[in-house]
JSON list of C-alpha atoms in Angstrom, two decimals:
[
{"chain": "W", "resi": 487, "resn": "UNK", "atom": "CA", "xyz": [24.48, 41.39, -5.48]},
{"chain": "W", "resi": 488, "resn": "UNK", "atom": "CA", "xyz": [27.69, 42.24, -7.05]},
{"chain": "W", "resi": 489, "resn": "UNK", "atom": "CA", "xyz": [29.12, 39.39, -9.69]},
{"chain": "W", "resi": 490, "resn": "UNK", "atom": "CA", "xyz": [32.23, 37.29, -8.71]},
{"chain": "W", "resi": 491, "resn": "UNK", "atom": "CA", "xyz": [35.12, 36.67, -10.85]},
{"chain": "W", "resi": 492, "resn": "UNK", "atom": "CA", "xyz": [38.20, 34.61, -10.11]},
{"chain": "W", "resi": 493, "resn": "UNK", "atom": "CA", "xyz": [41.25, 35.49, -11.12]},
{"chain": "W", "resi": 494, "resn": "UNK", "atom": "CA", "xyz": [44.02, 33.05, -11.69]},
{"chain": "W", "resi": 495, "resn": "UNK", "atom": "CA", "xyz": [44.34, 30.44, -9.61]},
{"chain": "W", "resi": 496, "resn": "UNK", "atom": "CA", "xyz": [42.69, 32.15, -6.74]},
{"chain": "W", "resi": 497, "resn": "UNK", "atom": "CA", "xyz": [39.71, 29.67, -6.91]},
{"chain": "W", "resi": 498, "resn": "UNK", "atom": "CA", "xyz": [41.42, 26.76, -7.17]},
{"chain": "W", "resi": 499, "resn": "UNK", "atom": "CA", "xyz": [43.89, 27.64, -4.37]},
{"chain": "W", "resi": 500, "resn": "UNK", "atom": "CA", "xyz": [40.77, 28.00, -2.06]},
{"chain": "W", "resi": 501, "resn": "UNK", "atom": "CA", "xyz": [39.58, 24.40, -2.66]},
{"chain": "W", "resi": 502, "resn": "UNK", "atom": "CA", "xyz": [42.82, 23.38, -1.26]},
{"chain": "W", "resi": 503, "resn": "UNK", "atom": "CA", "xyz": [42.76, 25.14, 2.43]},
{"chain": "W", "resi": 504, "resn": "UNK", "atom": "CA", "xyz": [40.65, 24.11, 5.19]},
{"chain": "W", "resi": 505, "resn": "UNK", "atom": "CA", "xyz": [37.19, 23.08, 5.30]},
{"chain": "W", "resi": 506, "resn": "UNK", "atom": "CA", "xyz": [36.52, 25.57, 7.67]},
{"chain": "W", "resi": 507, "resn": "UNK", "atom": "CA", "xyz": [39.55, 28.38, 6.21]},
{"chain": "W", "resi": 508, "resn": "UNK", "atom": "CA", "xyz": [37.31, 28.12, 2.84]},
{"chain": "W", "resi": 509, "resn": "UNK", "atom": "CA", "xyz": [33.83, 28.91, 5.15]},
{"chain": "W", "resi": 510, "resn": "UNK", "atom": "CA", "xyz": [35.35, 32.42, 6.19]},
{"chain": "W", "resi": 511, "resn": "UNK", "atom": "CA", "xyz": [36.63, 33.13, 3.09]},
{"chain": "W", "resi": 512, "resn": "UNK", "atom": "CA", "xyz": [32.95, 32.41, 1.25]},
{"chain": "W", "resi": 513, "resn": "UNK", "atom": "CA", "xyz": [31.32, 33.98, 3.35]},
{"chain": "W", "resi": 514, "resn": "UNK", "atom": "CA", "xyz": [33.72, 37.08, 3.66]},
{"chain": "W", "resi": 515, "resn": "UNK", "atom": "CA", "xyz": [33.43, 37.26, -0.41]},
{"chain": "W", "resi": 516, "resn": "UNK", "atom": "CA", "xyz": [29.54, 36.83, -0.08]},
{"chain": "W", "resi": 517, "resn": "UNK", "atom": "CA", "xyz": [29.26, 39.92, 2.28]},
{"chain": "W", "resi": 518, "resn": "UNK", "atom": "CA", "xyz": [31.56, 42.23, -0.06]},
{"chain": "W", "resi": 519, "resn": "UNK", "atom": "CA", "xyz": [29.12, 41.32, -3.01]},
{"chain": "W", "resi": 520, "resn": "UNK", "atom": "CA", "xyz": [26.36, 42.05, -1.04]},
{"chain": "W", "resi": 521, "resn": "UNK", "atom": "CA", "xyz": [28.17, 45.58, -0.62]},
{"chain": "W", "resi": 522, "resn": "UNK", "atom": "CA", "xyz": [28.96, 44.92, 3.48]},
{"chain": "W", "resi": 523, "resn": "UNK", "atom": "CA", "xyz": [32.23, 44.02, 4.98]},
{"chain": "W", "resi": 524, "resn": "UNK", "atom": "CA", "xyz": [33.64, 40.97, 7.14]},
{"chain": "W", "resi": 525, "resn": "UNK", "atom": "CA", "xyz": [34.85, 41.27, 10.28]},
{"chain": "W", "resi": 526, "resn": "UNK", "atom": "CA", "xyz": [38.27, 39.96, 9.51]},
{"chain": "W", "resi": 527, "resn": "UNK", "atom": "CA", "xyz": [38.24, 42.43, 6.23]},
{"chain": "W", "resi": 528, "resn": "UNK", "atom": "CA", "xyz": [41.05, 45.19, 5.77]},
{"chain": "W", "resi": 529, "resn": "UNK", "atom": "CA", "xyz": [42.39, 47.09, 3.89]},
{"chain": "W", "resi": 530, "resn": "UNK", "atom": "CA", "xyz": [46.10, 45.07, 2.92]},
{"chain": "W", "resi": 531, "resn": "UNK", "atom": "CA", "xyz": [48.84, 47.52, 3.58]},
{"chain": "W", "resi": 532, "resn": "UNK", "atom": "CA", "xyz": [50.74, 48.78, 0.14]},
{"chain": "W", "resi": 533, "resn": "UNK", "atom": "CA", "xyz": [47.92, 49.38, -2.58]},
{"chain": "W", "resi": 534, "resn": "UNK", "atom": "CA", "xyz": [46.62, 53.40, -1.24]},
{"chain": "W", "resi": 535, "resn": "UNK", "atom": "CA", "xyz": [43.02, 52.59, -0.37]},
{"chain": "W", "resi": 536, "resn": "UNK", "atom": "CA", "xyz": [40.55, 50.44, 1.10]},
{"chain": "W", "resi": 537, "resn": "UNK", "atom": "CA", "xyz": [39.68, 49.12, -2.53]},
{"chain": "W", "resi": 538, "resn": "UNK", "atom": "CA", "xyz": [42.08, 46.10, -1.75]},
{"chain": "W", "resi": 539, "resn": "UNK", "atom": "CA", "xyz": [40.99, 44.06, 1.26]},
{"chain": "W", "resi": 540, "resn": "UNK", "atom": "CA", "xyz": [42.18, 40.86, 2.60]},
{"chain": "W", "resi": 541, "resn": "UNK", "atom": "CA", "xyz": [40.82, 38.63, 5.15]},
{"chain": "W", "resi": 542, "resn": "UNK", "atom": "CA", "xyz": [43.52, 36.67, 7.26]},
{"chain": "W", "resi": 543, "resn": "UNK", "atom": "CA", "xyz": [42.21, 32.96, 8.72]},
{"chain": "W", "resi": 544, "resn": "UNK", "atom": "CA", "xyz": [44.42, 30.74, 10.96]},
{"chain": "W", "resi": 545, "resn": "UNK", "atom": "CA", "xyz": [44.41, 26.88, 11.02]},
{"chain": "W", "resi": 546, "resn": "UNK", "atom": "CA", "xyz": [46.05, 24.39, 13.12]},
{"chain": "W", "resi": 547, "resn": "UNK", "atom": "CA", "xyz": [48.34, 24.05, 9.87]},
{"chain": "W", "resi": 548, "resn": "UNK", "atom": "CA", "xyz": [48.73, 27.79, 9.11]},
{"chain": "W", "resi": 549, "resn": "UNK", "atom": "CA", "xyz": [48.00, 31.39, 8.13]},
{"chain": "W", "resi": 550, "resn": "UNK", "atom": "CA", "xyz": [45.82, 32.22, 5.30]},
{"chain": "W", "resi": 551, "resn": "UNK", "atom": "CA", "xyz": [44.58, 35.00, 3.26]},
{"chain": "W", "resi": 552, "resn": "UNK", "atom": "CA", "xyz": [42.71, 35.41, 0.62]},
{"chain": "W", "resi": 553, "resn": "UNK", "atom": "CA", "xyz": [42.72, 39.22, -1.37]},
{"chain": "W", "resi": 554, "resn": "UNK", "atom": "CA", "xyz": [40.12, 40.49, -3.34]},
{"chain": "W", "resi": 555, "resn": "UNK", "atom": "CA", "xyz": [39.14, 44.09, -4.47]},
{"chain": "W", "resi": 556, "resn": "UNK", "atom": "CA", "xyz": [35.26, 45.82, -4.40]},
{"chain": "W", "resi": 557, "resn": "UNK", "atom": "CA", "xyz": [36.71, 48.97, -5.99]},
{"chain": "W", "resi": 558, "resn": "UNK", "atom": "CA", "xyz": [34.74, 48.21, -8.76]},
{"chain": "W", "resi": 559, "resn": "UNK", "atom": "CA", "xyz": [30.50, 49.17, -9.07]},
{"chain": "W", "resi": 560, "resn": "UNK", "atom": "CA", "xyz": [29.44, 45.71, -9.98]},
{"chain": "W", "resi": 561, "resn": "UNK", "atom": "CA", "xyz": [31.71, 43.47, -9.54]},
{"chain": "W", "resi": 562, "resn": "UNK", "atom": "CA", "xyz": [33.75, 41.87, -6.36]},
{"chain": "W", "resi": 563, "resn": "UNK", "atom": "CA", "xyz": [37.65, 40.08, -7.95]},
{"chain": "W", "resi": 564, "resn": "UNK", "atom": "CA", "xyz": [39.29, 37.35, -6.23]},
{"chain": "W", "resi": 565, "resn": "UNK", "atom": "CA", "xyz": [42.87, 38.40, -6.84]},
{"chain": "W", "resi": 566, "resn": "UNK", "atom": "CA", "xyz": [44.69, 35.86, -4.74]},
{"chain": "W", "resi": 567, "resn": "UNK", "atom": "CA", "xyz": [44.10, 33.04, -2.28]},
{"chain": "W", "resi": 568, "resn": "UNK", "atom": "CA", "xyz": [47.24, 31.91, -0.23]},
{"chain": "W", "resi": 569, "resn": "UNK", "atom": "CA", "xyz": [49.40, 30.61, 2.92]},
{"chain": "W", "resi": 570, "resn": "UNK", "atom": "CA", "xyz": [50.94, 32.75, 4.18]},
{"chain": "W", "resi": 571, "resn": "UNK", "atom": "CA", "xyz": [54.61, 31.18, 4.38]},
{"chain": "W", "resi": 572, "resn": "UNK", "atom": "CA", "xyz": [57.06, 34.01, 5.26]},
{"chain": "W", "resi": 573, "resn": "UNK", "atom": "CA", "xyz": [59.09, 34.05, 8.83]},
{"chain": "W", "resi": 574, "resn": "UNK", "atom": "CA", "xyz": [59.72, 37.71, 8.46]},
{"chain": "W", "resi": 575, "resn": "UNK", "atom": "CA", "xyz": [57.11, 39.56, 10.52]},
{"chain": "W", "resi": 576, "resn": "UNK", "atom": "CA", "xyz": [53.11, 39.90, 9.22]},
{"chain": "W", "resi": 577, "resn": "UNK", "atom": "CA", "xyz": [54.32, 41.58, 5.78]},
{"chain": "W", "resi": 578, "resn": "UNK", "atom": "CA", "xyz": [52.78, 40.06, 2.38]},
{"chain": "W", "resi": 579, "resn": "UNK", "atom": "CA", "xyz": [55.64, 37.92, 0.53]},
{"chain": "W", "resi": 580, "resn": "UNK", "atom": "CA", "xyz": [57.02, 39.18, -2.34]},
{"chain": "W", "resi": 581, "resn": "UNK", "atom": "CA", "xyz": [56.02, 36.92, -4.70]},
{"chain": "W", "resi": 582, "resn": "UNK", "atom": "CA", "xyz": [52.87, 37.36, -3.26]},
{"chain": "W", "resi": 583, "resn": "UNK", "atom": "CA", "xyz": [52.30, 41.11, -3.64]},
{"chain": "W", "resi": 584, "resn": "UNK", "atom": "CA", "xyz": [53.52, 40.50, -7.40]},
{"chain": "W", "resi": 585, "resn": "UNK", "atom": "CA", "xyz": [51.06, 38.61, -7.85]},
{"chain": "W", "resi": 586, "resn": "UNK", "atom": "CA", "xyz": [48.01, 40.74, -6.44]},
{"chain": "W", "resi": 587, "resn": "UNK", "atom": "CA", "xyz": [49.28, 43.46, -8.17]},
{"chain": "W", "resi": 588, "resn": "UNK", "atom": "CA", "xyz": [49.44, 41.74, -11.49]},
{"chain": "W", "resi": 589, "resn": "UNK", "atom": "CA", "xyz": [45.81, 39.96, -11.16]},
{"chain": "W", "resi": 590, "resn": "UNK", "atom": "CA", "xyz": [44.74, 43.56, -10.09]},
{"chain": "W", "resi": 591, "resn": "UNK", "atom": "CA", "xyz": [45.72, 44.98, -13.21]},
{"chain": "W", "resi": 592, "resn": "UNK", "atom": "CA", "xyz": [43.87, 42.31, -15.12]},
{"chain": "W", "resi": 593, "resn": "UNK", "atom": "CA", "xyz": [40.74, 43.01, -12.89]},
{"chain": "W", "resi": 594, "resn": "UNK", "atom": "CA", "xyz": [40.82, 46.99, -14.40]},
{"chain": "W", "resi": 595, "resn": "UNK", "atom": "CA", "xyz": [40.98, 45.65, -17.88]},
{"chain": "W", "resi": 596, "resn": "UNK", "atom": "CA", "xyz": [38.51, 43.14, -17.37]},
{"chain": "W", "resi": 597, "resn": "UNK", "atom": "CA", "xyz": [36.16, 45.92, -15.64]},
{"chain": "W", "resi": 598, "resn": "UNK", "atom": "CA", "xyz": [36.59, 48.56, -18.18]},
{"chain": "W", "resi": 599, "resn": "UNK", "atom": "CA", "xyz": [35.94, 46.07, -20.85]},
{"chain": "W", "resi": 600, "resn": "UNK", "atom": "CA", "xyz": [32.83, 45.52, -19.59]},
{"chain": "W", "resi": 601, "resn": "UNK", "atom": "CA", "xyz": [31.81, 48.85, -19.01]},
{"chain": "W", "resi": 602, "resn": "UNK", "atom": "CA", "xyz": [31.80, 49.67, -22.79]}
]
């Protein structure tokens, strides 16, 4: 089994969905450190590979997604947990992306750190 980090609020931000949002999401994160992939698992649009996933949940009070990244040998990141709150279209909010990206650049340095 691969280790899990958090990044950010991404845990926290988890807790606060739906009891049932938060079951998809665990168990999407447990099959990625197991090395397998979730059903509702793809690759989210904008960052080149399938390194990036995200797994998309609905609930009677919204869309959520929660992003992590496996492109790393031993460990699985939790970049970002969210609602999904924009009205244009099925694209990833700004803020949002920023976000990801930024978290994902922490989760290199963290990884390379502790490869040395």
């Amino acid at each position: 089994m691969k280790k899990l980090f958090w990044l950010g609020s991404s845990k926290k931000d988890l807790k606060a969905m739906p009891n049932d949002v938060q079951d998809t999401f665990g168990y999407a994160l447990h099959q990625a450190q197991a090395g397998q992939k979730h059903e509702r698992s793809k690759p989210l649009k904008g960052f080149g590979s399938a390194g990036v996933l995200e797994v998309v949940e609905g609930a009677d009070s919204g869309t959520f997604r929660a992003v992590y990244t496996v492109k790393f040998a031993d460990a699985v990141y939790v970049l970002h947990c969210f609602q999904k709150k924009s009205t244009h279209g099925i694209a990833t909010p700004r803020p949002d992306t920023e976000t990801i990206n930024t978290r994902l650049m922490a989760a290199e340095a963290h990884a390379k750190r502790g490869e040395k």
